[in-house]
Amino acid sequence: MKGIRWKFGSISAVLLAGTLSLSRVLAQDYDPSATLNLATNADPTLNPWTPGAVVESNLINTIVFDQLVRYNKKDLSPAPGLATSWKVSQDGLSWTFHLRKGVTWHDGKPFTAEDVAFTFNDVVLNKKLGAQNAGNFSKVKTVEVVNPYTVRFVLNAPFSSLPYYLAYYAGILPKHVLGNADNPLQVASFNKKNPIGTGAFQVAEFVPGSYVRLVKCEKYWGGTPKISSIVFKIVPDPNTQMAQAISGELDFVGVSNPALLAGAERNPKLQVLRQSQNLYYFVALNQNDPRFRDVRVRQALLYAIDRKAMIDSVVRGYGTIATGPIAPLQKAFYVKDVPQYPYNPEKAKQLLAQAGWTPGPDGVLQKDGKPFEIDMPTGQFGYLVPATLLVQQYWKAIGVKANVNVMEWNAYIQKMFVNRQYEATLAWWSTPPTPDVTPYYASSAADKGNNIPNYKNPELDKLLEEGLKATGVQEQVLIYRRIQRLLAEQLPYLYLWYPDIISVRNERVGGMADINTATAFQYSSEWFIKR
């Protein structure tokens, strides 16, 4: 027996020694004092619900402000975040969410159901505030506090996609910080200096025009982050971003122009990632302008655009022609068999003639003595400027004059998205991986919501309602096929292309989910820098 005990003792000692050795190896695999260097294109607004806080702010806010739900890293299905579980009622008119206990805000205060109710009842559902993406939750009547760690979303109508939208840039705000503010979305000390979230990292320093520095939250509910700090450098020019990635100054950048990839592909320290997302580029025609309410005009303006040539020249072939808002990524729902608009300038001219537009003495089409001129602002970001200038040339060829105004990004968002001061603009939507497109197409989302072209169609509204009520996948498939065909016929947006999302990452970075960027940033506590 002694021999046996000695033998097991020896094995235990060996195992212990091996465990300690392994721990030392693992500890040396990443540098806990490291800084990760990222970029954003403009000064961010550190509040996920402030109107106009979009691409320059989304990823930073994803790190700072946790959401009730995250995306699963394997298939983009809803996964636990600040909520550990949820369940829909039998009648589909309420969802109950059970919240994670022991979560604290960055200032040490406890996170509770009161914060969730405040975020939605006082901010998102307060129409006077015009919260960013509030249209995503138009079906929510109120959020009830059941107990300190349970909330109930009470609905006006069934909303089968609620968990997906709660995972889509829907950070929770602190009631104890913003609850007494006249407007919780416009508190400068919070939005531009010292926001308080429950995320893996918190803001330590914000130098406008230069950088935002985040530091790890030691008491993060998901475990202490493996990186000491993250710096978002404010770099408006994509060429500069790529140059800094190649030089090692930036660890991860989104690639806005595939032509920039050559240097990255030759660099052994950089990985080029090619991903699919539920994203599409479009031209929005503001249908508060009566010219664009004529479907023949919308169809003509799309026939006039050579989308294949745009994909080849603007994104170097990294994309496919778009047919609607549901991208091929959603294999169960995507339908390609819908009306198509191949490049056909003559067809475009015929449709415009049918709509009453005839050539003027200078070649510009006119109707009732007024030339067909379009105010078309664009923002300095990614593909927007070169793509807009191409559209300008395509429309010029059929007698339509587009006056392009290139603007600084934040000014463009304010003009186009917030104030709707435009006649046409080229932009994109990145949406949750659900076929429900209600927030972007419903009549109720026009003018102040995400229905950018202000398109209103009662038939479409009815179909969207049916989609939200459908519980079975087959029933949903049939409804969303009808929706896609209607959208392809009516063209509330002029659909351009589905892009491949390209990013470049330094090989020293580990722990990033590869499925897509939005999901990767929801799990920032898992990132690490290799030694």
Short mmCIF file of C-alpha atoms in Angstrom, two decimals:
data_model
loop_
_atom_site.label_atom_id
_atom_site.label_comp_id
_atom_site.label_asym_id
_atom_site.label_seq_id
_atom_site.Cartn_x
_atom_site.Cartn_y
_atom_site.Cartn_z
CA MET A 1 0.00 0.00 0.00
CA LYS A 2 2.82 2.36 0.80
CA GLY A 3 4.30 1.68 -2.59
CA ILE A 4 1.04 2.38 -4.23
CA ARG A 5 0.59 5.60 -2.27
CA TRP A 6 4.10 6.66 -3.17
CA LYS A 7 3.45 5.90 -6.79
CA PHE A 8 0.27 8.01 -6.88
CA GLY A 9 2.07 10.74 -4.99
CA SER A 10 4.78 10.73 -7.62
CA ILE A 11 2.20 10.92 -10.38
CA SER A 12 0.48 13.81 -8.62
CA ALA A 13 3.79 15.62 -8.27
CA VAL A 14 4.51 15.09 -11.95
CA LEU A 15 1.03 16.30 -12.91
CA LEU A 16 1.38 19.33 -10.65
CA ALA A 17 4.75 20.15 -12.10
CA GLY A 18 3.34 19.72 -15.60
CA THR A 19 0.38 21.97 -14.80
CA LEU A 20 2.64 24.68 -13.43
CA SER A 21 4.87 24.37 -16.45
CA LEU A 22 1.85 24.58 -18.77
CA SER A 23 0.57 27.63 -16.87
CA ARG A 24 3.93 29.32 -17.33
CA VAL A 25 3.85 28.51 -21.05
CA LEU A 26 0.29 29.82 -21.39
CA ALA A 27 1.19 32.93 -19.44
CA GLN A 28 4.01 33.53 -21.87
CA ASP A 29 1.75 33.00 -24.91
CA TYR A 30 0.26 36.47 -24.63
CA ASP A 31 1.32 39.78 -23.18
CA PRO A 32 -1.19 41.00 -20.55
CA SER A 33 0.37 44.48 -20.61
CA ALA A 34 0.00 44.89 -24.39
CA THR A 35 -1.92 47.59 -26.26
CA LEU A 36 -4.03 46.82 -29.32
CA ASN A 37 -4.06 49.59 -31.93
CA LEU A 38 -7.19 50.06 -34.05
CA ALA A 39 -8.60 52.89 -36.18
CA THR A 40 -11.83 54.76 -36.72
CA ASN A 41 -12.57 57.27 -39.45
CA ALA A 42 -13.86 60.20 -37.35
CA ASP A 43 -14.44 61.34 -33.78
CA PRO A 44 -16.83 58.80 -32.27
CA THR A 45 -19.86 59.49 -30.11
CA LEU A 46 -19.63 57.26 -27.06
CA ASN A 47 -23.31 56.49 -26.75
CA PRO A 48 -24.83 53.76 -28.94
CA TRP A 49 -28.21 55.50 -29.22
CA THR A 50 -27.21 59.07 -30.13
CA PRO A 51 -28.57 60.02 -33.58
CA GLY A 52 -25.83 59.96 -36.20
CA ALA A 53 -23.48 57.73 -34.18
CA VAL A 54 -22.80 55.15 -36.87
CA VAL A 55 -19.73 53.56 -38.44
CA GLU A 56 -17.21 55.80 -36.65
CA SER A 57 -18.75 54.87 -33.28
CA ASN A 58 -20.31 51.40 -33.55
CA LEU A 59 -17.29 49.21 -32.83
CA ILE A 60 -16.01 51.32 -29.93
CA ASN A 61 -19.47 51.34 -28.39
CA THR A 62 -19.72 47.57 -28.83
CA ILE A 63 -16.66 47.20 -26.60
CA VAL A 64 -17.75 49.77 -23.99
CA PHE A 65 -21.48 48.99 -23.76
CA ASP A 66 -22.60 45.39 -23.41
CA GLN A 67 -25.90 44.26 -24.88
CA LEU A 68 -28.53 41.87 -23.59
CA VAL A 69 -27.76 39.52 -26.45
CA ARG A 70 -24.67 38.80 -28.54
CA TYR A 71 -24.19 36.83 -31.75
CA ASN A 72 -23.00 33.25 -31.61
CA LYS A 73 -19.44 33.12 -32.99
CA LYS A 74 -20.24 30.11 -35.16
CA ASP A 75 -23.57 30.85 -36.84
CA LEU A 76 -24.67 34.38 -35.78
CA SER A 77 -27.64 33.04 -33.83
CA PRO A 78 -28.57 34.97 -30.64
CA ALA A 79 -26.32 34.09 -27.68
CA PRO A 80 -26.25 35.24 -24.03
CA GLY A 81 -24.81 38.63 -23.12
CA LEU A 82 -26.13 40.65 -20.20
CA ALA A 83 -29.14 38.34 -20.45
CA THR A 84 -28.47 34.67 -19.73
CA SER A 85 -31.74 33.34 -21.18
CA TRP A 86 -35.04 34.49 -22.71
CA LYS A 87 -38.41 33.12 -23.68
CA VAL A 88 -41.33 34.34 -25.78
CA SER A 89 -44.89 34.10 -24.49
CA GLN A 90 -47.38 31.73 -26.09
CA ASP A 91 -49.24 34.57 -27.81
CA GLY A 92 -45.99 36.12 -29.07
CA LEU A 93 -46.74 39.45 -27.41
CA SER A 94 -44.02 39.47 -24.77
CA TRP A 95 -40.47 38.27 -24.23
CA THR A 96 -39.00 37.64 -20.78
CA PHE A 97 -35.24 38.06 -20.29
CA HIS A 98 -33.33 36.79 -17.26
CA LEU A 99 -30.35 39.02 -16.51
CA ARG A 100 -26.85 38.13 -15.44
CA LYS A 101 -26.19 38.70 -11.74
CA GLY A 102 -23.01 40.25 -10.33
CA VAL A 103 -22.42 42.62 -13.27
CA THR A 104 -21.13 46.09 -12.38
CA TRP A 105 -20.87 49.32 -14.31
CA HIS A 106 -17.43 50.81 -14.87
CA ASP A 107 -17.94 53.05 -11.84
CA GLY A 108 -18.65 50.06 -9.60
CA LYS A 109 -22.44 50.44 -9.36
CA PRO A 110 -24.51 47.24 -9.86
CA PHE A 111 -26.25 46.55 -13.16
CA THR A 112 -29.95 45.70 -12.76
CA ALA A 113 -33.24 45.46 -14.62
CA GLU A 114 -33.78 49.18 -13.94
CA ASP A 115 -30.98 49.99 -16.40
CA VAL A 116 -32.60 47.90 -19.14
CA ALA A 117 -36.01 49.50 -18.56
CA PHE A 118 -34.43 52.99 -18.58
CA THR A 119 -32.53 52.32 -21.81
CA PHE A 120 -35.64 51.30 -23.68
CA ASN A 121 -38.53 53.15 -22.00
CA ASP A 122 -36.79 56.50 -21.48
CA VAL A 123 -34.36 56.51 -24.39
CA VAL A 124 -35.12 54.15 -27.27
CA LEU A 125 -38.93 54.37 -27.11
CA ASN A 126 -38.97 58.12 -26.40
CA LYS A 127 -39.86 59.46 -29.83
CA LYS A 128 -38.85 62.99 -28.89
CA LEU A 129 -35.21 61.87 -28.68
CA GLY A 130 -35.03 60.15 -32.08
CA ALA A 131 -32.59 57.52 -30.83
CA GLN A 132 -30.31 55.84 -33.36
CA ASN A 133 -31.88 52.55 -34.54
CA ALA A 134 -35.01 53.17 -32.46
CA GLY A 135 -37.01 51.94 -35.44
CA ASN A 136 -35.63 48.47 -34.78
CA PHE A 137 -37.87 48.36 -31.70
CA SER A 138 -41.08 49.89 -33.04
CA LYS A 139 -42.98 46.77 -31.96
CA VAL A 140 -41.97 47.23 -28.32
CA LYS A 141 -44.66 48.93 -26.20
CA THR A 142 -42.75 49.00 -22.92
CA VAL A 143 -40.16 47.14 -20.86
CA GLU A 144 -41.38 46.00 -17.44
CA VAL A 145 -39.17 45.31 -14.45
CA VAL A 146 -40.30 41.92 -13.11
CA ASN A 147 -37.61 41.82 -10.43
CA PRO A 148 -34.04 43.18 -10.14
CA TYR A 149 -32.77 40.55 -12.59
CA THR A 150 -35.75 39.94 -14.89
CA VAL A 151 -37.33 42.18 -17.52
CA ARG A 152 -40.30 41.69 -19.79
CA PHE A 153 -40.51 43.29 -23.24
CA VAL A 154 -44.21 43.92 -23.86
CA LEU A 155 -45.05 44.20 -27.56
CA ASN A 156 -47.65 45.92 -29.71
CA ALA A 157 -47.48 43.00 -32.14
CA PRO A 158 -45.50 39.76 -32.46
CA PHE A 159 -41.79 40.40 -32.98
CA SER A 160 -40.02 37.14 -33.74
CA SER A 161 -36.72 38.92 -34.50
CA LEU A 162 -36.36 40.72 -31.15
CA PRO A 163 -33.29 38.75 -29.93
CA TYR A 164 -31.49 39.45 -33.22
CA TYR A 165 -32.05 43.20 -32.91
CA LEU A 166 -31.00 43.21 -29.26
CA ALA A 167 -27.64 41.87 -30.48
CA TYR A 168 -27.30 44.64 -33.05
CA TYR A 169 -25.59 47.75 -31.60
CA ALA A 170 -28.14 47.90 -28.75
CA GLY A 171 -25.93 48.71 -25.76
CA ILE A 172 -27.49 49.21 -22.33
CA LEU A 173 -27.11 52.64 -20.68
CA PRO A 174 -26.68 53.39 -16.95
CA LYS A 175 -29.77 54.84 -15.32
CA HIS A 176 -27.82 56.14 -12.32
CA VAL A 177 -25.67 58.31 -14.64
CA LEU A 178 -28.12 59.46 -17.30
CA GLY A 179 -31.49 59.05 -15.61
CA ASN A 180 -31.83 62.71 -14.60
CA ALA A 181 -30.56 64.22 -17.85
CA ASP A 182 -32.96 66.32 -19.92
CA ASN A 183 -31.75 64.40 -22.96
CA PRO A 184 -29.71 61.25 -22.17
CA LEU A 185 -28.40 61.22 -25.74
CA GLN A 186 -26.82 64.68 -25.64
CA VAL A 187 -24.75 64.67 -22.44
CA ALA A 188 -21.35 65.87 -23.67
CA SER A 189 -19.45 64.71 -20.58
CA PHE A 190 -20.72 61.18 -21.29
CA ASN A 191 -20.68 61.08 -25.10
CA LYS A 192 -17.33 62.74 -25.65
CA LYS A 193 -15.35 62.16 -22.48
CA ASN A 194 -16.32 59.66 -19.83
CA PRO A 195 -19.02 57.14 -20.77
CA ILE A 196 -19.97 54.46 -18.24
CA GLY A 197 -20.73 50.99 -19.58
CA THR A 198 -20.54 47.36 -18.53
CA GLY A 199 -18.18 46.28 -21.32
CA ALA A 200 -14.80 44.59 -21.13
CA PHE A 201 -13.00 47.93 -21.58
CA GLN A 202 -13.70 51.45 -20.35
CA VAL A 203 -12.70 54.85 -21.70
CA ALA A 204 -9.59 56.30 -20.07
CA GLU A 205 -8.87 59.17 -22.47
CA PHE A 206 -10.51 60.85 -25.46
CA VAL A 207 -8.45 63.36 -27.45
CA PRO A 208 -10.68 64.73 -30.26
CA GLY A 209 -9.16 64.36 -33.69
CA SER A 210 -6.43 62.10 -32.34
CA TYR A 211 -7.43 58.97 -30.42
CA VAL A 212 -9.64 57.23 -27.85
CA ARG A 213 -7.83 55.05 -25.31
CA LEU A 214 -9.64 52.22 -23.55
CA VAL A 215 -8.32 50.25 -20.58
CA LYS A 216 -9.41 46.82 -19.43
CA CYS A 217 -12.10 46.42 -16.80
CA GLU A 218 -10.57 44.17 -14.14
CA LYS A 219 -13.97 43.10 -12.79
CA TYR A 220 -15.59 42.35 -16.14
CA TRP A 221 -18.28 39.68 -15.76
CA GLY A 222 -16.82 37.68 -18.65
CA GLY A 223 -13.37 37.49 -17.05
CA THR A 224 -10.49 39.95 -16.93
CA PRO A 225 -9.53 40.92 -20.52
CA LYS A 226 -6.21 39.60 -21.81
CA ILE A 227 -5.16 42.99 -23.22
CA SER A 228 -4.24 45.95 -21.05
CA SER A 229 -5.57 48.66 -23.38
CA ILE A 230 -7.04 49.40 -26.79
CA VAL A 231 -6.31 52.60 -28.67
CA PHE A 232 -8.61 53.74 -31.48
CA LYS A 233 -6.66 56.18 -33.62
CA ILE A 234 -8.77 58.66 -35.55
CA VAL A 235 -7.57 58.22 -39.13
CA PRO A 236 -10.03 59.49 -41.78
CA ASP A 237 -8.02 58.39 -44.82
CA PRO A 238 -8.24 54.65 -45.67
CA ASN A 239 -4.91 54.83 -47.50
CA THR A 240 -3.26 56.06 -44.31
CA GLN A 241 -4.98 53.33 -42.30
CA MET A 242 -3.59 50.66 -44.62
CA ALA A 243 -0.12 52.21 -44.60
CA GLN A 244 -0.15 52.12 -40.80
CA ALA A 245 -1.28 48.48 -40.82
CA ILE A 246 1.59 47.57 -43.12
CA SER A 247 4.07 49.45 -40.93
CA GLY A 248 2.73 47.78 -37.78
CA GLU A 249 1.23 50.94 -36.26
CA LEU A 250 -2.29 49.47 -36.51
CA ASP A 251 -3.18 45.88 -35.68
CA PHE A 252 -6.51 45.63 -37.48
CA VAL A 253 -8.18 47.69 -40.23
CA GLY A 254 -11.23 47.35 -42.42
CA VAL A 255 -10.23 47.58 -46.07
CA SER A 256 -12.30 50.10 -47.98
CA ASN A 257 -10.44 49.63 -51.26
CA PRO A 258 -9.17 46.19 -52.38
CA ALA A 259 -6.54 47.96 -54.48
CA LEU A 260 -4.79 48.65 -51.19
CA LEU A 261 -4.37 44.95 -50.46
CA ALA A 262 -1.22 44.44 -52.53
CA GLY A 263 1.09 45.72 -49.81
CA ALA A 264 -0.71 43.73 -47.13
CA GLU A 265 -0.63 40.50 -49.12
CA ARG A 266 3.14 40.78 -49.45
CA ASN A 267 3.59 41.32 -45.72
CA PRO A 268 4.08 37.99 -43.89
CA LYS A 269 2.93 39.54 -40.63
CA LEU A 270 -0.52 40.43 -41.96
CA GLN A 271 -3.57 38.23 -42.51
CA VAL A 272 -6.17 39.22 -45.10
CA LEU A 273 -9.70 38.22 -44.03
CA ARG A 274 -12.56 37.92 -46.51
CA GLN A 275 -16.00 37.63 -44.87
CA SER A 276 -19.68 37.74 -45.79
CA GLN A 277 -22.10 40.01 -44.01
CA ASN A 278 -25.73 41.01 -44.27
CA LEU A 279 -24.75 44.21 -46.03
CA TYR A 280 -25.72 45.96 -49.24
CA TYR A 281 -24.88 49.21 -51.01
CA PHE A 282 -27.67 51.29 -52.49
CA VAL A 283 -28.74 54.62 -53.88
CA ALA A 284 -31.54 56.16 -51.82
CA LEU A 285 -33.94 58.49 -53.62
CA ASN A 286 -35.76 60.75 -51.18
CA GLN A 287 -39.39 60.05 -51.97
CA ASN A 288 -40.56 63.17 -50.23
CA ASP A 289 -39.53 64.50 -53.64
CA PRO A 290 -42.51 63.75 -55.95
CA ARG A 291 -40.20 62.97 -58.90
CA PHE A 292 -39.04 59.79 -57.19
CA ARG A 293 -42.49 58.47 -56.30
CA ASP A 294 -42.90 57.31 -59.89
CA VAL A 295 -41.63 53.73 -59.96
CA ARG A 296 -40.69 54.15 -63.65
CA VAL A 297 -38.18 56.84 -62.65
CA ARG A 298 -36.65 54.62 -59.97
CA GLN A 299 -36.40 51.69 -62.36
CA ALA A 300 -34.91 53.88 -65.08
CA LEU A 301 -32.22 55.25 -62.78
CA LEU A 302 -31.21 51.70 -61.86
CA TYR A 303 -31.19 50.49 -65.48
CA ALA A 304 -28.79 53.36 -66.18
CA ILE A 305 -26.17 52.10 -63.70
CA ASP A 306 -23.63 49.49 -64.85
CA ARG A 307 -23.38 47.66 -61.54
CA LYS A 308 -21.06 44.94 -62.83
CA ALA A 309 -18.59 47.59 -63.99
CA MET A 310 -18.92 49.36 -60.61
CA ILE A 311 -18.12 46.14 -58.75
CA ASP A 312 -15.10 45.53 -60.99
CA SER A 313 -13.72 49.06 -60.70
CA VAL A 314 -14.74 50.21 -57.23
CA VAL A 315 -14.35 47.01 -55.20
CA ARG A 316 -12.08 45.13 -57.61
CA GLY A 317 -14.57 42.30 -58.03
CA TYR A 318 -15.09 41.72 -54.31
CA GLY A 319 -18.88 41.72 -54.49
CA THR A 320 -22.00 40.58 -56.34
CA ILE A 321 -24.96 42.49 -57.80
CA ALA A 322 -27.61 43.11 -55.15
CA THR A 323 -31.25 42.23 -55.72
CA GLY A 324 -32.66 43.39 -52.37
CA PRO A 325 -31.99 43.78 -48.64
CA ILE A 326 -31.72 40.07 -47.82
CA ALA A 327 -28.19 39.04 -48.67
CA PRO A 328 -27.02 35.60 -49.90
CA LEU A 329 -25.56 35.03 -46.40
CA GLN A 330 -29.11 34.19 -45.33
CA LYS A 331 -29.27 31.04 -47.42
CA ALA A 332 -32.68 29.90 -46.15
CA PHE A 333 -34.37 33.15 -47.17
CA TYR A 334 -32.40 34.73 -50.02
CA VAL A 335 -34.18 34.67 -53.40
CA LYS A 336 -32.41 35.53 -56.64
CA ASP A 337 -35.45 34.91 -58.86
CA VAL A 338 -36.78 38.48 -58.72
CA PRO A 339 -36.98 41.31 -61.29
CA GLN A 340 -33.52 42.21 -62.53
CA TYR A 341 -32.21 45.48 -63.95
CA PRO A 342 -29.25 44.74 -66.23
CA TYR A 343 -27.38 47.76 -67.54
CA ASN A 344 -29.57 49.21 -70.31
CA PRO A 345 -29.35 52.99 -70.89
CA GLU A 346 -31.88 52.83 -73.74
CA LYS A 347 -34.44 51.13 -71.51
CA ALA A 348 -33.78 53.83 -68.92
CA LYS A 349 -34.49 56.58 -71.49
CA GLN A 350 -37.70 54.87 -72.58
CA LEU A 351 -39.02 54.65 -69.02
CA LEU A 352 -38.15 58.27 -68.34
CA ALA A 353 -39.92 59.32 -71.55
CA GLN A 354 -43.00 57.39 -70.41
CA ALA A 355 -42.81 59.32 -67.13
CA GLY A 356 -42.85 62.62 -69.05
CA TRP A 357 -39.15 63.49 -69.10
CA THR A 358 -37.92 64.76 -72.48
CA PRO A 359 -34.50 66.09 -73.60
CA GLY A 360 -33.92 69.82 -73.20
CA PRO A 361 -31.73 71.99 -75.45
CA ASP A 362 -28.64 71.23 -73.34
CA GLY A 363 -29.32 67.47 -73.31
CA VAL A 364 -30.59 67.46 -69.73
CA LEU A 365 -34.04 65.94 -69.39
CA GLN A 366 -36.83 68.26 -68.38
CA LYS A 367 -40.46 68.11 -67.34
CA ASP A 368 -42.86 71.03 -66.94
CA GLY A 369 -39.96 73.31 -67.82
CA LYS A 370 -37.74 72.07 -64.99
CA PRO A 371 -34.46 70.20 -65.60
CA PHE A 372 -33.88 66.80 -64.05
CA GLU A 373 -31.19 67.83 -61.55
CA ILE A 374 -30.49 65.88 -58.37
CA ASP A 375 -28.75 67.07 -55.21
CA MET A 376 -26.49 64.15 -54.28
CA PRO A 377 -24.31 64.63 -51.16
CA THR A 378 -21.72 62.00 -50.29
CA GLY A 379 -19.45 61.38 -47.33
CA GLN A 380 -15.70 60.89 -47.22
CA PHE A 381 -15.66 57.24 -46.29
CA GLY A 382 -14.74 54.00 -48.04
CA TYR A 383 -16.24 53.50 -51.47
CA LEU A 384 -18.80 56.28 -51.24
CA VAL A 385 -17.07 59.04 -53.18
CA PRO A 386 -15.77 57.01 -56.18
CA ALA A 387 -19.04 55.06 -56.42
CA THR A 388 -21.10 58.26 -56.30
CA LEU A 389 -18.99 59.85 -59.04
CA LEU A 390 -19.57 56.80 -61.25
CA VAL A 391 -23.32 57.01 -60.71
CA GLN A 392 -23.12 60.69 -61.61
CA GLN A 393 -21.54 59.76 -64.97
CA TYR A 394 -24.04 56.97 -65.69
CA TRP A 395 -26.97 59.31 -65.07
CA LYS A 396 -25.38 62.06 -67.13
CA ALA A 397 -25.36 59.66 -70.09
CA ILE A 398 -29.17 59.44 -69.98
CA GLY A 399 -29.74 63.17 -69.44
CA VAL A 400 -29.98 63.31 -65.65
CA LYS A 401 -27.69 65.78 -63.88
CA ALA A 402 -26.47 64.82 -60.40
CA ASN A 403 -24.77 67.57 -58.40
CA VAL A 404 -22.32 65.77 -56.11
CA ASN A 405 -21.24 67.44 -52.91
CA VAL A 406 -18.40 65.68 -51.05
CA MET A 407 -18.67 66.24 -47.30
CA GLU A 408 -16.80 65.42 -44.10
CA TRP A 409 -18.28 62.24 -42.63
CA ASN A 410 -20.04 63.59 -39.54
CA ALA A 411 -21.47 66.54 -41.48
CA TYR A 412 -22.74 64.16 -44.17
CA ILE A 413 -24.48 61.93 -41.61
CA GLN A 414 -26.16 64.94 -40.03
CA LYS A 415 -27.36 66.25 -43.38
CA MET A 416 -28.44 62.99 -44.96
CA PHE A 417 -29.42 60.64 -42.14
CA VAL A 418 -30.56 62.93 -39.33
CA ASN A 419 -32.04 65.89 -41.25
CA ARG A 420 -32.90 64.11 -44.54
CA GLN A 421 -31.58 67.09 -46.48
CA TYR A 422 -30.83 65.29 -49.73
CA GLU A 423 -32.50 64.18 -52.96
CA ALA A 424 -30.29 61.18 -53.69
CA THR A 425 -27.36 59.61 -51.88
CA LEU A 426 -25.26 56.47 -52.14
CA ALA A 427 -24.76 54.58 -48.89
CA TRP A 428 -25.03 51.12 -47.38
CA TRP A 429 -26.89 49.18 -44.74
CA SER A 430 -25.34 46.56 -42.50
CA THR A 431 -28.25 44.78 -40.82
CA PRO A 432 -28.80 41.93 -38.38
CA PRO A 433 -28.76 38.41 -39.91
CA THR A 434 -32.56 38.17 -39.94
CA PRO A 435 -34.90 38.48 -42.95
CA ASP A 436 -37.00 41.01 -41.05
CA VAL A 437 -36.30 44.39 -42.65
CA THR A 438 -39.15 46.30 -40.98
CA PRO A 439 -36.96 49.06 -39.44
CA TYR A 440 -35.60 49.97 -42.89
CA TYR A 441 -38.78 49.72 -44.98
CA ALA A 442 -41.89 50.22 -42.85
CA SER A 443 -43.88 53.40 -43.43
CA SER A 444 -43.60 54.13 -39.72
CA ALA A 445 -39.80 54.27 -40.06
CA ALA A 446 -39.87 57.02 -42.71
CA ASP A 447 -38.63 60.57 -42.08
CA LYS A 448 -37.00 59.93 -38.68
CA GLY A 449 -36.21 56.20 -38.62
CA ASN A 450 -33.97 53.98 -40.74
CA ASN A 451 -36.26 54.19 -43.77
CA ILE A 452 -33.81 56.57 -45.44
CA PRO A 453 -35.70 57.04 -48.74
CA ASN A 454 -38.93 57.72 -46.81
CA TYR A 455 -40.71 55.03 -48.85
CA LYS A 456 -44.29 54.23 -47.83
CA ASN A 457 -46.27 51.25 -49.10
CA PRO A 458 -49.25 49.78 -47.19
CA GLU A 459 -48.94 46.48 -49.06
CA LEU A 460 -45.34 46.11 -47.93
CA ASP A 461 -46.27 47.10 -44.36
CA LYS A 462 -48.83 44.28 -44.28
CA LEU A 463 -46.33 41.71 -45.54
CA LEU A 464 -43.75 42.83 -42.99
CA GLU A 465 -46.33 42.36 -40.23
CA GLU A 466 -47.06 38.85 -41.48
CA GLY A 467 -43.34 38.03 -41.39
CA LEU A 468 -43.10 39.13 -37.76
CA LYS A 469 -46.05 36.94 -36.81
CA ALA A 470 -44.74 33.84 -38.57
CA THR A 471 -43.18 31.34 -36.21
CA GLY A 472 -42.37 28.45 -38.55
CA VAL A 473 -39.37 28.70 -40.87
CA GLN A 474 -41.30 27.51 -43.94
CA GLU A 475 -44.01 30.09 -43.35
CA GLN A 476 -41.35 32.78 -42.99
CA VAL A 477 -39.62 31.66 -46.19
CA LEU A 478 -42.83 32.05 -48.21
CA ILE A 479 -43.57 35.50 -46.81
CA TYR A 480 -40.05 36.85 -47.27
CA ARG A 481 -39.96 35.58 -50.85
CA ARG A 482 -43.02 37.74 -51.54
CA ILE A 483 -41.36 40.68 -49.80
CA GLN A 484 -38.20 40.34 -51.88
CA ARG A 485 -40.16 40.25 -55.14
CA LEU A 486 -42.17 43.32 -54.16
CA LEU A 487 -39.02 45.23 -53.20
CA ALA A 488 -37.32 44.27 -56.47
CA GLU A 489 -40.31 45.56 -58.43
CA GLN A 490 -40.86 48.77 -56.50
CA LEU A 491 -37.23 49.64 -55.69
CA PRO A 492 -37.60 51.70 -52.52
CA TYR A 493 -33.79 51.67 -52.70
CA LEU A 494 -31.74 51.23 -55.89
CA TYR A 495 -29.82 48.06 -54.96
CA LEU A 496 -26.18 48.12 -56.09
CA TRP A 497 -24.05 45.29 -54.69
CA TYR A 498 -23.38 42.94 -51.80
CA PRO A 499 -19.72 43.48 -50.87
CA ASP A 500 -17.26 40.99 -49.53
CA ILE A 501 -16.04 42.46 -46.27
CA ILE A 502 -12.26 42.60 -46.23
CA SER A 503 -10.05 43.35 -43.27
CA VAL A 504 -6.37 43.08 -42.46
CA ARG A 505 -5.14 41.78 -39.12
CA ASN A 506 -1.64 41.59 -37.69
CA GLU A 507 -0.59 38.03 -36.89
CA ARG A 508 0.26 39.07 -33.34
CA VAL A 509 -3.46 39.41 -32.59
CA GLY A 510 -5.26 36.32 -31.31
CA GLY A 511 -8.71 35.44 -30.02
CA MET A 512 -10.72 37.39 -32.63
CA ALA A 513 -13.76 35.59 -34.01
CA ASP A 514 -13.47 35.34 -37.78
CA ILE A 515 -17.17 35.13 -38.68
CA ASN A 516 -17.50 38.93 -38.99
CA THR A 517 -16.20 42.12 -37.42
CA ALA A 518 -19.33 43.07 -35.47
CA THR A 519 -19.36 39.72 -33.70
CA ALA A 520 -15.62 39.77 -33.06
CA PHE A 521 -15.94 43.07 -31.17
CA GLN A 522 -18.68 41.65 -28.93
CA TYR A 523 -16.08 39.26 -27.53
CA SER A 524 -13.20 41.72 -27.04
CA SER A 525 -12.41 40.25 -23.61
CA GLU A 526 -11.06 37.18 -25.42
CA TRP A 527 -8.58 39.07 -27.59
CA PHE A 528 -4.88 38.78 -26.82
CA ILE A 529 -1.52 39.89 -28.17
CA LYS A 530 0.99 37.11 -28.74
CA ARG A 531 4.41 37.54 -27.26
#
